[in-house]
Coordinates of C-alpha atoms in Angstrom, one line a residue:
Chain A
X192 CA 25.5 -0.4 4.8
X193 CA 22.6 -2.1 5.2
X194 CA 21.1 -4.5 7.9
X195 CA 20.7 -7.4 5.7
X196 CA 23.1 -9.9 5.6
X197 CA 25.3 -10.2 2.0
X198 CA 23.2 -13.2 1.1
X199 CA 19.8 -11.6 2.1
X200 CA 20.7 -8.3 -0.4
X201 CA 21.5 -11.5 -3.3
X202 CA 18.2 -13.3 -2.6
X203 CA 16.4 -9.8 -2.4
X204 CA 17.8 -8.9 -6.0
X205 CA 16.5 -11.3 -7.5
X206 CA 13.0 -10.9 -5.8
X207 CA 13.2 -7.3 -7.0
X208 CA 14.1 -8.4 -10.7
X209 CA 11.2 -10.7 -11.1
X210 CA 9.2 -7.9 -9.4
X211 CA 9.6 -5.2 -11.7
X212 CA 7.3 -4.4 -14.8
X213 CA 7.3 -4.6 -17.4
X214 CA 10.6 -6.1 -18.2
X215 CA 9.3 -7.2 -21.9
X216 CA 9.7 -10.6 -22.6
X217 CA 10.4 -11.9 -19.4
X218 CA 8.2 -12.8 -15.8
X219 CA 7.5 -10.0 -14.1
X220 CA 5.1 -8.8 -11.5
X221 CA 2.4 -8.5 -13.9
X222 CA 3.4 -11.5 -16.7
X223 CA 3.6 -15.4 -16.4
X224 CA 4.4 -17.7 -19.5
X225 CA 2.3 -20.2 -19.5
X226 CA 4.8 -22.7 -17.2
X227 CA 7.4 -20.7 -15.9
X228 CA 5.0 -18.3 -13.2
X229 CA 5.8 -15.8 -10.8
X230 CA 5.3 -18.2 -7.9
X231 CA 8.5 -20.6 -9.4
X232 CA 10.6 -17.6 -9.1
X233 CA 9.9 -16.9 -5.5
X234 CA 10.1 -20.3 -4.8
X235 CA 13.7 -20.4 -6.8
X236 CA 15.1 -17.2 -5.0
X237 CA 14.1 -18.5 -1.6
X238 CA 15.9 -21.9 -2.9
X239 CA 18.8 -20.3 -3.9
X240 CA 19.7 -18.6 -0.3
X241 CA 21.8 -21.5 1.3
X242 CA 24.1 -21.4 -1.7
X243 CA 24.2 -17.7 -1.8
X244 CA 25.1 -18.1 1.9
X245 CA 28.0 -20.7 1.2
X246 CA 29.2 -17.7 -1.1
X247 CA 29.2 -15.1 1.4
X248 CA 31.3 -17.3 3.8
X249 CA 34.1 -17.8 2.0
X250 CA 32.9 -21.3 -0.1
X251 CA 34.8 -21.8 -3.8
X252 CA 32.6 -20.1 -6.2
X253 CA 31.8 -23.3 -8.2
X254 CA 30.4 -24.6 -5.5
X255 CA 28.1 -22.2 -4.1
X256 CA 27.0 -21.6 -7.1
X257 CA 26.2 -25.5 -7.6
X258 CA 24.7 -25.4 -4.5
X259 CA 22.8 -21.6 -5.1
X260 CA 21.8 -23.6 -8.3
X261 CA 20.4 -27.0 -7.1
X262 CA 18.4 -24.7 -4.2
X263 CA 16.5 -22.6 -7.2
X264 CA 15.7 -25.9 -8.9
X265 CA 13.4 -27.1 -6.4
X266 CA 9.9 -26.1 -7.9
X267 CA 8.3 -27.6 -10.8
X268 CA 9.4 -25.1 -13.3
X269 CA 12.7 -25.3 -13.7
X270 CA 15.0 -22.8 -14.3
X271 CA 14.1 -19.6 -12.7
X272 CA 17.4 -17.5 -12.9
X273 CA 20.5 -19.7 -13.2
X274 CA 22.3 -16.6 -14.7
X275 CA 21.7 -14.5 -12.4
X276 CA 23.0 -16.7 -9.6
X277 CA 26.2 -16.7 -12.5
X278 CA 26.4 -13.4 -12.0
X279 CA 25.6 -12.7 -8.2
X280 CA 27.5 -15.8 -6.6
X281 CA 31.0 -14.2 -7.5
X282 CA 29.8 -10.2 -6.6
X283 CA 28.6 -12.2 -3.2
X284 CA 31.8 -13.5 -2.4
X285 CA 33.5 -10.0 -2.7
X286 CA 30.8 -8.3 -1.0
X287 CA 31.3 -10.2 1.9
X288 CA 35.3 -9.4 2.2
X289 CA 33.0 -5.6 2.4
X290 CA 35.0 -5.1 -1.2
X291 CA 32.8 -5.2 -3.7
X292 CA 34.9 -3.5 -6.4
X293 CA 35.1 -4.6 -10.3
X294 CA 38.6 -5.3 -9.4
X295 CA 38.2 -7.4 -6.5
X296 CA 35.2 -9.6 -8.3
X297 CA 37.9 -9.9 -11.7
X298 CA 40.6 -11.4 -9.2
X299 CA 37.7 -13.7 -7.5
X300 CA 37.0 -15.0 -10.8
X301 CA 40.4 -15.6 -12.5
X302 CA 41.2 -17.3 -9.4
X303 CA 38.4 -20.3 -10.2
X304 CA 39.4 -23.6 -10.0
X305 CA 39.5 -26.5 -12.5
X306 CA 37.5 -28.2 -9.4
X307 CA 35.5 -24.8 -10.0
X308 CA 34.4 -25.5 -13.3
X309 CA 33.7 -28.9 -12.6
X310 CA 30.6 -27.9 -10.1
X311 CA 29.9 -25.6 -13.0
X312 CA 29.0 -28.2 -15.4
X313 CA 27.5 -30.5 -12.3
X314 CA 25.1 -27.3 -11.8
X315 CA 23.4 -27.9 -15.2
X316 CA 22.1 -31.4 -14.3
X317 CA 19.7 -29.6 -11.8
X318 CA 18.1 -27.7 -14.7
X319 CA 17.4 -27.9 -18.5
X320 CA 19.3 -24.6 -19.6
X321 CA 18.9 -23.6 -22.9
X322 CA 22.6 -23.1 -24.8
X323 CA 24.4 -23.0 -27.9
X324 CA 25.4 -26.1 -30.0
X325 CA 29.5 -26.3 -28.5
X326 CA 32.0 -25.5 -31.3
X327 CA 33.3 -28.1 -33.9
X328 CA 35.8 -30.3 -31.6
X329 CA 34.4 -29.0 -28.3
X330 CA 31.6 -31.4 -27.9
X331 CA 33.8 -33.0 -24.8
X332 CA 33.2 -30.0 -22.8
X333 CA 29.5 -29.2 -23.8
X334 CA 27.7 -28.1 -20.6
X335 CA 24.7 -30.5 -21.2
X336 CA 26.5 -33.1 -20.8
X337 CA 26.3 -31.7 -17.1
X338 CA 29.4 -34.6 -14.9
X339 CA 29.9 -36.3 -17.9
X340 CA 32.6 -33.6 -19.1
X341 CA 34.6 -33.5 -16.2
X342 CA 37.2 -35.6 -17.4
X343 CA 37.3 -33.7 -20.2
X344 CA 37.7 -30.1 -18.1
X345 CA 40.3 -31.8 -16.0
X346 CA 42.8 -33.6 -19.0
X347 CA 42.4 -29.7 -20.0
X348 CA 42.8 -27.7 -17.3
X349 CA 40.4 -25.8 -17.9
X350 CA 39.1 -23.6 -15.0
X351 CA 36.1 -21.9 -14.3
X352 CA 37.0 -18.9 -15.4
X353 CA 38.6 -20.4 -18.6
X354 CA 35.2 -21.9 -19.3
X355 CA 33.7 -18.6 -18.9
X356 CA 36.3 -17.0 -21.2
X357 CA 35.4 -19.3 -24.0
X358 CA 31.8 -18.6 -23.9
X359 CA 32.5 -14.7 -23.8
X360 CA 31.3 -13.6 -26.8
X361 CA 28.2 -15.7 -27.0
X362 CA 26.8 -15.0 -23.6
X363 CA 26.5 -11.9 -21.8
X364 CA 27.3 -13.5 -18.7
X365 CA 30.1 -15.1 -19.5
X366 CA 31.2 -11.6 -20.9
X367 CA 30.6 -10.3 -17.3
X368 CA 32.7 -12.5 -15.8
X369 CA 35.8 -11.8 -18.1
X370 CA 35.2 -8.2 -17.9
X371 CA 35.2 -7.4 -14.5
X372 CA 31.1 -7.3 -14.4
X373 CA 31.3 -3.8 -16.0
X374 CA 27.8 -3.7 -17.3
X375 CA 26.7 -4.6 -13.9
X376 CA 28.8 -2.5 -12.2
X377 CA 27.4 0.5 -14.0
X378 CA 24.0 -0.5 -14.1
X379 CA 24.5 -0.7 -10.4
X380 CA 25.1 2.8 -10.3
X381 CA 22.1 3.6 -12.9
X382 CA 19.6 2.3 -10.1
X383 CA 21.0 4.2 -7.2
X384 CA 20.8 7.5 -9.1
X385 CA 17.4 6.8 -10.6
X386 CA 14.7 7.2 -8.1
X387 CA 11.3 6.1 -7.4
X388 CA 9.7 2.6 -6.4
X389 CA 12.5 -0.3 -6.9
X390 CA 11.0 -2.4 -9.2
X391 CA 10.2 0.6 -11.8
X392 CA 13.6 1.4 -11.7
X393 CA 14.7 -2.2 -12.6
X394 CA 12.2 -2.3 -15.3
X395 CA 13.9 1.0 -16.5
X396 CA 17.1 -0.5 -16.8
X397 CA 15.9 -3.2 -18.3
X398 CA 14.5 -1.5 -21.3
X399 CA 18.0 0.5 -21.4
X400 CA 20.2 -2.9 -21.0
X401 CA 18.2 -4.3 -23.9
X402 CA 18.8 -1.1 -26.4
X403 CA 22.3 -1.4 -25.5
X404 CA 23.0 -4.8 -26.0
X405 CA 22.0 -7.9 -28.2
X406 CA 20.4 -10.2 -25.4
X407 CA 22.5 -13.1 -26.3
X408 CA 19.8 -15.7 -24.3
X409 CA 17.6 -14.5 -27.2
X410 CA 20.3 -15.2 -30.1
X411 CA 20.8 -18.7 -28.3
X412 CA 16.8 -19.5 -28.2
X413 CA 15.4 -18.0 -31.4
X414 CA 18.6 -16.1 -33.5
X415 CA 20.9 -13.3 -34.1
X416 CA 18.0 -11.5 -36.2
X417 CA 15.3 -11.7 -33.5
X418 CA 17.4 -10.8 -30.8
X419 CA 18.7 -7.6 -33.2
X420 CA 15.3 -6.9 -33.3
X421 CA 14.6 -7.2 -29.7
X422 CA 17.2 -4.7 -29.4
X423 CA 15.4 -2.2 -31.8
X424 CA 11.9 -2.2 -30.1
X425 CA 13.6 -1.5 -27.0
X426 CA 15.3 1.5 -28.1
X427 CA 11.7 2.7 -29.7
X428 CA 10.5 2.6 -25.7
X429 CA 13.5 4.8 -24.9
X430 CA 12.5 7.5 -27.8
X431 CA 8.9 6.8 -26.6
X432 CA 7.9 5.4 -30.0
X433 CA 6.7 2.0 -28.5
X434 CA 5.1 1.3 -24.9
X435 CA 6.8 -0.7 -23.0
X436 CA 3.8 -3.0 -21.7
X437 CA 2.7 -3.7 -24.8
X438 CA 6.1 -4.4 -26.1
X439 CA 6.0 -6.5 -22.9
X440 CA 3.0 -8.6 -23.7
X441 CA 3.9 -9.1 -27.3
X442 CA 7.2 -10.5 -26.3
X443 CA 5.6 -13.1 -24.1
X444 CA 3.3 -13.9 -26.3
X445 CA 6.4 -14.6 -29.0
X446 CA 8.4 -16.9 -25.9
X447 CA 11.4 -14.5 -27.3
X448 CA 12.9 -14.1 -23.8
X449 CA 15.7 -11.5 -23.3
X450 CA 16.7 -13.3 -19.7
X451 CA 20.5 -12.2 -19.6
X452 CA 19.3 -8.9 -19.4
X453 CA 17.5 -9.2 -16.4
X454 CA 20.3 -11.7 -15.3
X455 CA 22.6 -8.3 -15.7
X456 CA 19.3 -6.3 -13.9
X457 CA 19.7 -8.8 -10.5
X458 CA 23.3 -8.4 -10.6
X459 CA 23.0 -4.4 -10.9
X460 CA 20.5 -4.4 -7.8
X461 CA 22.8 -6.4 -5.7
X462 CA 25.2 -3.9 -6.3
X463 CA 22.7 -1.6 -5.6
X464 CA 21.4 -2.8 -2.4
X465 CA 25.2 -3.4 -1.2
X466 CA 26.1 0.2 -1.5
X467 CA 22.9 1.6 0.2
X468 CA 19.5 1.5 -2.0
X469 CA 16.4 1.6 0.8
X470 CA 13.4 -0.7 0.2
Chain B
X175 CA 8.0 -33.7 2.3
X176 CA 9.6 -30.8 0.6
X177 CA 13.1 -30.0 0.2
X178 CA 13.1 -26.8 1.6
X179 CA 13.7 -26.5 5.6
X180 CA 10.7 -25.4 7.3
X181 CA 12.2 -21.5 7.7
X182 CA 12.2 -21.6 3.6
X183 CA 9.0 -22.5 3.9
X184 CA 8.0 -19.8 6.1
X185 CA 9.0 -16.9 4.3
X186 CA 8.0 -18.4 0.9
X187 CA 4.5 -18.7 2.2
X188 CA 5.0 -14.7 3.2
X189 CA 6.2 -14.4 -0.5
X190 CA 3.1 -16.4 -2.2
X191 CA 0.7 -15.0 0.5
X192 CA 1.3 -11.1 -1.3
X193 CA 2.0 -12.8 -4.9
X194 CA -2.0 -13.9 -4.4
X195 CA -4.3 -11.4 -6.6
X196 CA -6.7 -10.1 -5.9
X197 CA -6.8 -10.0 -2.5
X198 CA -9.4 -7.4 -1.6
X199 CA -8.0 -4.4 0.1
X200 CA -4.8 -5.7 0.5
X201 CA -0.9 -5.6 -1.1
X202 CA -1.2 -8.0 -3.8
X203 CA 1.2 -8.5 -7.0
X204 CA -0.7 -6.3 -8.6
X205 CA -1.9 -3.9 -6.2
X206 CA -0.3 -1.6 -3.5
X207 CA -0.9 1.0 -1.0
X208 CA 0.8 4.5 -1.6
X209 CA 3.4 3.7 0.6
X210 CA 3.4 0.2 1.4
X211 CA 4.4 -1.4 -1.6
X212 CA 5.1 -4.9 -3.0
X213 CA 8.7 -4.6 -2.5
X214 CA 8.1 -3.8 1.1
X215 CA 6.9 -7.2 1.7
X216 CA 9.7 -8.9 -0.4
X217 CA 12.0 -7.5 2.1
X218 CA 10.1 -7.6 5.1
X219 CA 9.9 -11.7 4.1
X220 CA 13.7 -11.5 3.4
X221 CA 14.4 -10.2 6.2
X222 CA 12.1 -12.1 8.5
X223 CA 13.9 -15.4 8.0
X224 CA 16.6 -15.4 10.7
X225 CA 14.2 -15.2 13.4
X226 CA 12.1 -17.9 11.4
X227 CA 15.1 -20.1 11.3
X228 CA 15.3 -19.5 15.2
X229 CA 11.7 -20.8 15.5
X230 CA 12.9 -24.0 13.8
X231 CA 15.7 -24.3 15.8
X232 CA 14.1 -24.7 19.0
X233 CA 14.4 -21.2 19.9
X234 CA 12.1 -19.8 22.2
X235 CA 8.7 -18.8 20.4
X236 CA 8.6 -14.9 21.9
X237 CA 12.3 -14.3 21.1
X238 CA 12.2 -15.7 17.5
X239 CA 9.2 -14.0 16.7
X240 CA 10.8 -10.9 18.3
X241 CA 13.7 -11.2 16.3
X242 CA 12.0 -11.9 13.0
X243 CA 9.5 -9.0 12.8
X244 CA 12.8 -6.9 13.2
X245 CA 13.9 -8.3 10.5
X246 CA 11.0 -7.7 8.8
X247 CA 11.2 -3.8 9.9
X248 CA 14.3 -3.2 8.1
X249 CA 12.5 -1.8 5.3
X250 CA 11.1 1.9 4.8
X251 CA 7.6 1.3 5.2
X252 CA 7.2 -0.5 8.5
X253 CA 4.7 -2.8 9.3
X254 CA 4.3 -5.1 6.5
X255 CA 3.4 -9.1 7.9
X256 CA 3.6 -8.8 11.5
X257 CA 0.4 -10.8 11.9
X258 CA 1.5 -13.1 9.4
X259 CA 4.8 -13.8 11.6
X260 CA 3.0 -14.6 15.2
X261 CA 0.8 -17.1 13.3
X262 CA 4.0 -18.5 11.5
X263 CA 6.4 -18.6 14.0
X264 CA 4.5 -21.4 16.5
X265 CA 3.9 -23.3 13.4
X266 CA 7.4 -23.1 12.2
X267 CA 8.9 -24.5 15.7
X268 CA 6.1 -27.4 15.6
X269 CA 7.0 -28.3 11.9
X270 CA 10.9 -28.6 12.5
X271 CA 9.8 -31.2 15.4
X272 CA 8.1 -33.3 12.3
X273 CA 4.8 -32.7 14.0
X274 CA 2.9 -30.0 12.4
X275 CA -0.6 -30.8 14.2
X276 CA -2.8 -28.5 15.9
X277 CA -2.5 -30.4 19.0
X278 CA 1.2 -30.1 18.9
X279 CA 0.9 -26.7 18.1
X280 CA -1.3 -25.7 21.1
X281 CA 1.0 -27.6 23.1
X282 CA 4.3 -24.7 22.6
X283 CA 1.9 -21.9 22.3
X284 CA 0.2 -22.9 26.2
X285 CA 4.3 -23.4 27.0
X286 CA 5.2 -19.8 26.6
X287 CA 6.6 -17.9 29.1
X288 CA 6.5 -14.2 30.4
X289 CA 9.8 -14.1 28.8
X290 CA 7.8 -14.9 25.3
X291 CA 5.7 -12.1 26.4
X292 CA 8.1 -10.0 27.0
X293 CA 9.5 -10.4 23.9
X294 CA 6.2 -9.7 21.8
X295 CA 6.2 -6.4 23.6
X296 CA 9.1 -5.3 22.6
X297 CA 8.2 -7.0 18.8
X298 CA 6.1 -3.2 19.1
X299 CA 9.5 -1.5 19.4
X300 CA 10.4 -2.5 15.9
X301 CA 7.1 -1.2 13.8
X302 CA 4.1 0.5 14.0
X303 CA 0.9 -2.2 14.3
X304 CA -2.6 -0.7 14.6
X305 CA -4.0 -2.0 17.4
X306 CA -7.3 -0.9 20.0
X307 CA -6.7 0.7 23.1
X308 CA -6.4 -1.2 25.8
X309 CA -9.6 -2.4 27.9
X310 CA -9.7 -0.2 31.2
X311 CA -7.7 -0.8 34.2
X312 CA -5.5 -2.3 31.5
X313 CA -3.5 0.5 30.4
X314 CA -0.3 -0.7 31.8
X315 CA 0.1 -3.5 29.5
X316 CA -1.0 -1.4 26.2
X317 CA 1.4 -3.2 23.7
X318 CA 2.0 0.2 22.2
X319 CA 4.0 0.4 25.3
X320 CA 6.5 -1.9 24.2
X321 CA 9.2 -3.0 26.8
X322 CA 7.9 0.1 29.3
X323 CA 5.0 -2.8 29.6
X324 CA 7.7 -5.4 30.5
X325 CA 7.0 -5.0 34.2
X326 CA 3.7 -4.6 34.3
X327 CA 3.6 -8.1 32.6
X328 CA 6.1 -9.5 34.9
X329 CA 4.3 -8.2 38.6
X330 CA 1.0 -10.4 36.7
X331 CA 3.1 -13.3 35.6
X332 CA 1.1 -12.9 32.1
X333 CA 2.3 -15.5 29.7
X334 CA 2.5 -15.0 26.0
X335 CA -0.3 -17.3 25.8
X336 CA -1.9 -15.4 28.5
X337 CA -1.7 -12.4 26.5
X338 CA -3.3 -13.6 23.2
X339 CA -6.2 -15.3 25.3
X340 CA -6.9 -11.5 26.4
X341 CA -7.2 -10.5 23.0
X342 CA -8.8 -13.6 21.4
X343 CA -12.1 -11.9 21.2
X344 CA -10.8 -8.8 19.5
X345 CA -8.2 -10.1 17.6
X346 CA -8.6 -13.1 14.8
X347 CA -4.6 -13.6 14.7
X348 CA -5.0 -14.2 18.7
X349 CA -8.0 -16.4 18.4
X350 CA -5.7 -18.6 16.7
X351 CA -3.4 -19.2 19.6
X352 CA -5.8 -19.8 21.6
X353 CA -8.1 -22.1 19.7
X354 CA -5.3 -24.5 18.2
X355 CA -4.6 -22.8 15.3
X356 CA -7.9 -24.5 13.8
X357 CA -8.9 -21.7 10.8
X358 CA -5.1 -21.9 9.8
X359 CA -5.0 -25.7 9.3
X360 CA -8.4 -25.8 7.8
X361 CA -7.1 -23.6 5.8
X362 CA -4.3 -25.2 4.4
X363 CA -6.5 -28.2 3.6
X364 CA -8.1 -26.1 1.2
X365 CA -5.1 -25.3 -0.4
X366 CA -4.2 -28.3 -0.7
X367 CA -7.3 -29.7 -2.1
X368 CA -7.5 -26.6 -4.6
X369 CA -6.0 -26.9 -8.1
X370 CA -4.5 -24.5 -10.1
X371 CA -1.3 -21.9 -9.5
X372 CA -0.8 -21.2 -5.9
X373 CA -1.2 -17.5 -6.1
X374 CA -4.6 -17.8 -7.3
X375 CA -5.4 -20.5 -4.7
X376 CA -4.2 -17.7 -1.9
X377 CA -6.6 -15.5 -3.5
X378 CA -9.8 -18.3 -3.7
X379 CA -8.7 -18.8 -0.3
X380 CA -8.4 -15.1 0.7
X381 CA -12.0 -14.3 -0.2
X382 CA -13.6 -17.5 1.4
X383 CA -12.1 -16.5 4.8
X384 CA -12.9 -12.9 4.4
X385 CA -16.6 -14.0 4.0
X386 CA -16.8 -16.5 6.8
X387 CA -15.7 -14.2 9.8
X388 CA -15.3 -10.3 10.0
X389 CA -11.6 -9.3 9.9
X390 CA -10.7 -7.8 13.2
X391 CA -7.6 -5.7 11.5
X392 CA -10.3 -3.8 9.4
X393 CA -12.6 -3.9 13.5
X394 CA -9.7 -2.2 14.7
X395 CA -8.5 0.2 12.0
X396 CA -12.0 1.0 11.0
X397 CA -14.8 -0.3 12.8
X398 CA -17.2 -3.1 13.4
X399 CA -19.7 -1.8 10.8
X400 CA -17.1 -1.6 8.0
X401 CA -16.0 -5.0 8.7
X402 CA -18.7 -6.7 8.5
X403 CA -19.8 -4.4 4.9
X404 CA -16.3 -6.0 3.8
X405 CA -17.8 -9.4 4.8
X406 CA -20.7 -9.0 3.0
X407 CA -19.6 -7.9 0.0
X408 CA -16.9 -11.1 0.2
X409 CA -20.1 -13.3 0.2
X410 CA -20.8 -11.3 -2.9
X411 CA -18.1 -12.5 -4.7
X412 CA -18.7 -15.8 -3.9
X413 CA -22.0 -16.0 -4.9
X414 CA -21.1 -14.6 -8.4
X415 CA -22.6 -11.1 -7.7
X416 CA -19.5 -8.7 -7.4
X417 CA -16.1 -8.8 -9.0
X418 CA -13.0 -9.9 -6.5
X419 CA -10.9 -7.6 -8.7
X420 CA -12.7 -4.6 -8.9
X421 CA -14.0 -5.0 -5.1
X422 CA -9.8 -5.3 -4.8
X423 CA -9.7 -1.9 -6.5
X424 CA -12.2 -0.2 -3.9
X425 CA -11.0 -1.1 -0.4
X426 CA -7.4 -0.1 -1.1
X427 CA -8.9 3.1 -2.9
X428 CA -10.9 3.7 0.2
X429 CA -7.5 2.5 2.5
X430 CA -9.6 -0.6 4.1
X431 CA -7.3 -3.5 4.8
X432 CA -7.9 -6.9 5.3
X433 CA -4.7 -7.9 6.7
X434 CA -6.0 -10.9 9.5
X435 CA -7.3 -12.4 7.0
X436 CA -4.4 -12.1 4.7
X437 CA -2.2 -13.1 7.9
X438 CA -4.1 -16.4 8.2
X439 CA -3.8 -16.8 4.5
X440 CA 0.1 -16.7 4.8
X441 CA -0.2 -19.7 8.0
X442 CA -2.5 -21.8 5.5
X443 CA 0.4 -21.8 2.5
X444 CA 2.9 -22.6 5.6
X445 CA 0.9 -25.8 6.3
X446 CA 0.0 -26.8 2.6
X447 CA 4.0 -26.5 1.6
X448 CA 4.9 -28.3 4.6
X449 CA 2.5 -30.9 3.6
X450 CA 3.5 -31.3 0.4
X451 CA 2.2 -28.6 -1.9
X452 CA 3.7 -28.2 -4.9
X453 CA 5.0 -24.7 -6.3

């Protein structure tokens, strides 16, 4: 165990996540876009603790994550790492009962609340998030429309976890979520094993998260093809046919942006940090 | 005024304070030492924020600082802003009263006890902090001590205050206390005035300081003659005839660390986000 509180190890992750480098495409210790920086992240992670904190004590997920949400908007840049605090505010929760277990986090999540999903959609007013077009005859329950849909969530019942399950196979966080954050779980497991400075080891499993998996933020953003592509290079840096920095810097340059990967990479060093990994 | 409470503010100044590059000789985003790394500080700033939030609670100086460099400690590689955190944690309890002035913050500094003192010594229990040997006839209340000083400092009566004013001569972080916190909140003027992103204001910043007065961390770990090279060749930046980056390059290559003036750094981005900086 460690001596940091549940909330501490959350807002550490995602201190480590921006932190490591290169994590192509996205801010890292050594990369800005031109007005999303560094500095908006640190702010956003210290932001985001009281909301991680209503997590850890026991608060419904939707709201903490509301609140985690509205504390991470308050720099200039916007959003910083909304899906990570998707991801983290449900492990939090669990972690705090000292259970954090892919079984524990699935029954924290199916057991979201219509009320749940409401603070959800209220968590996209604090933030411009980019997202898909909603399906033909969903457009009541489009997430830009931030309060606006609640009515619409409510006359449907739909809870958070419901909300999530729709989105599943267009967003890898949503996919988390419905299946019992396996990804994150594992790649949990992948930093505590790996070894070396933190941050190296989330750019690592960065690279390896993006071989493995389409980045779904990037098929949302740009498209299917880029984000296939995206894919690609990143395996070339696993068979050491492409360098990782300069795969970085080309990325940026682009704005293609694989953030649900290193959404998945703060989740993973929560999990790591939980069950024992020393800074 | 900022919508983070003045705790958030703290440790996000400890977070921009190391994001600033280049800081000669110093952790920096894109520098470390062999082993004291960026990561250390991210936790060490973490972890520092209970005892912050105790400062802006109303708890007594001595104890919250106490409390917050052992939160600070609870990462591998010891001492990373213990400096940072005495100038901080005066400011912080000032701030939370609304009145962030450096006549309000002489006023609880002059108000510590031997209790406060007592509790800075045993701050020395929780990390290693060079620091010179003790004047003599004054071994008794070596800090390196820690408590084992305690009674030593209570047969004297010696105040916190009391304690920094024997140092002020030797110690810029102490000169501080003792002189109304007057580089700190000039300091934070500067920022203020300053464009640009934050980080590179900490660095502007960082190099003007390090040119007006010899750092007394690089006195004590090195020696007088070396600090006032590193002053020198600060002024050299300035006036356009060295390179901050590459002078960053040499000092940690040659394990010569700024860190006063990178503590007094940190105080400044306390007062300019408490005064309304935007990051």
């Amino acid at each position: 165990m460690t001596p940091r509180s549940t909330a501490q190890n959350a807002e550490l992750a995602l201190l480590l996540e921006v932190a490591g480098t290169p994590k192509p495409g996205n801010v890292d210790r050594e990369r800005d876009f031109e007005d999303l920086r560094f500095e908006h992240f640190l702010a956003g992670a210290v932001g985001a603790r009281p909301g991680l904190e209503l997590a850890a004590e026991g608060e419904r997920v939707g709201h903490a994550f509301e609140r985690a949400v509205a504390g991470m908007a308050e720099q200039s840049a916007g959003n910083t790492q909304f899906g990570a605090l998707l991801v983290l505010t449900p492990l939090v929760a669990v972690a705090s009962e000292g259970d954090l277990t892919p079984e524990s986090a699935d029954r924290v999540v199916r057991a979201t609340t219509v009320a749940d999903a409401a603070d959800f959609y209220r968590a996209f007013e604090h933030v411009d998030v980019a997202v898909d077009e909603p399906p033909e005859g969903l457009e009541p329950l489009d997430v830009r429309r931030g309060s606006d849909a609640i009515p619409a969530l409510e006359e449907r019942g739909l809870t958070l976890f419901d909300v999530m399950a729709r989105s599943a196979d267009a967003d890898g966080i949503a996919a988390e979520w419905v299946g019992e954050f396996e990804r994150v779980f594992d790649a949990g497991e992948r930093i505590l094993v790996d070894d070396g400075p933190v941050p190296d080891r989330a750019s690592r499993l960065f690279v390896e998260l993006l071989a493995e998996e389409v980045d779904t933020f990037v098929v949302t953003r740009n498209d299917r093809e880029t984000a296939e592509e995206v894919q690609r290079r990143a395996q070339a840096v696993l068979d050491g046919e492409e360098n990782a920095t300069e795969l970085a810097e080309e990325l940026v340059a682009q704005d293609i942006n694989p953030g649900t990967t290193a959404d998945l990479v703060a989740g993973a060093l929560f999990v790591a940090l939980e069950r024992g990994l020393v800074v």
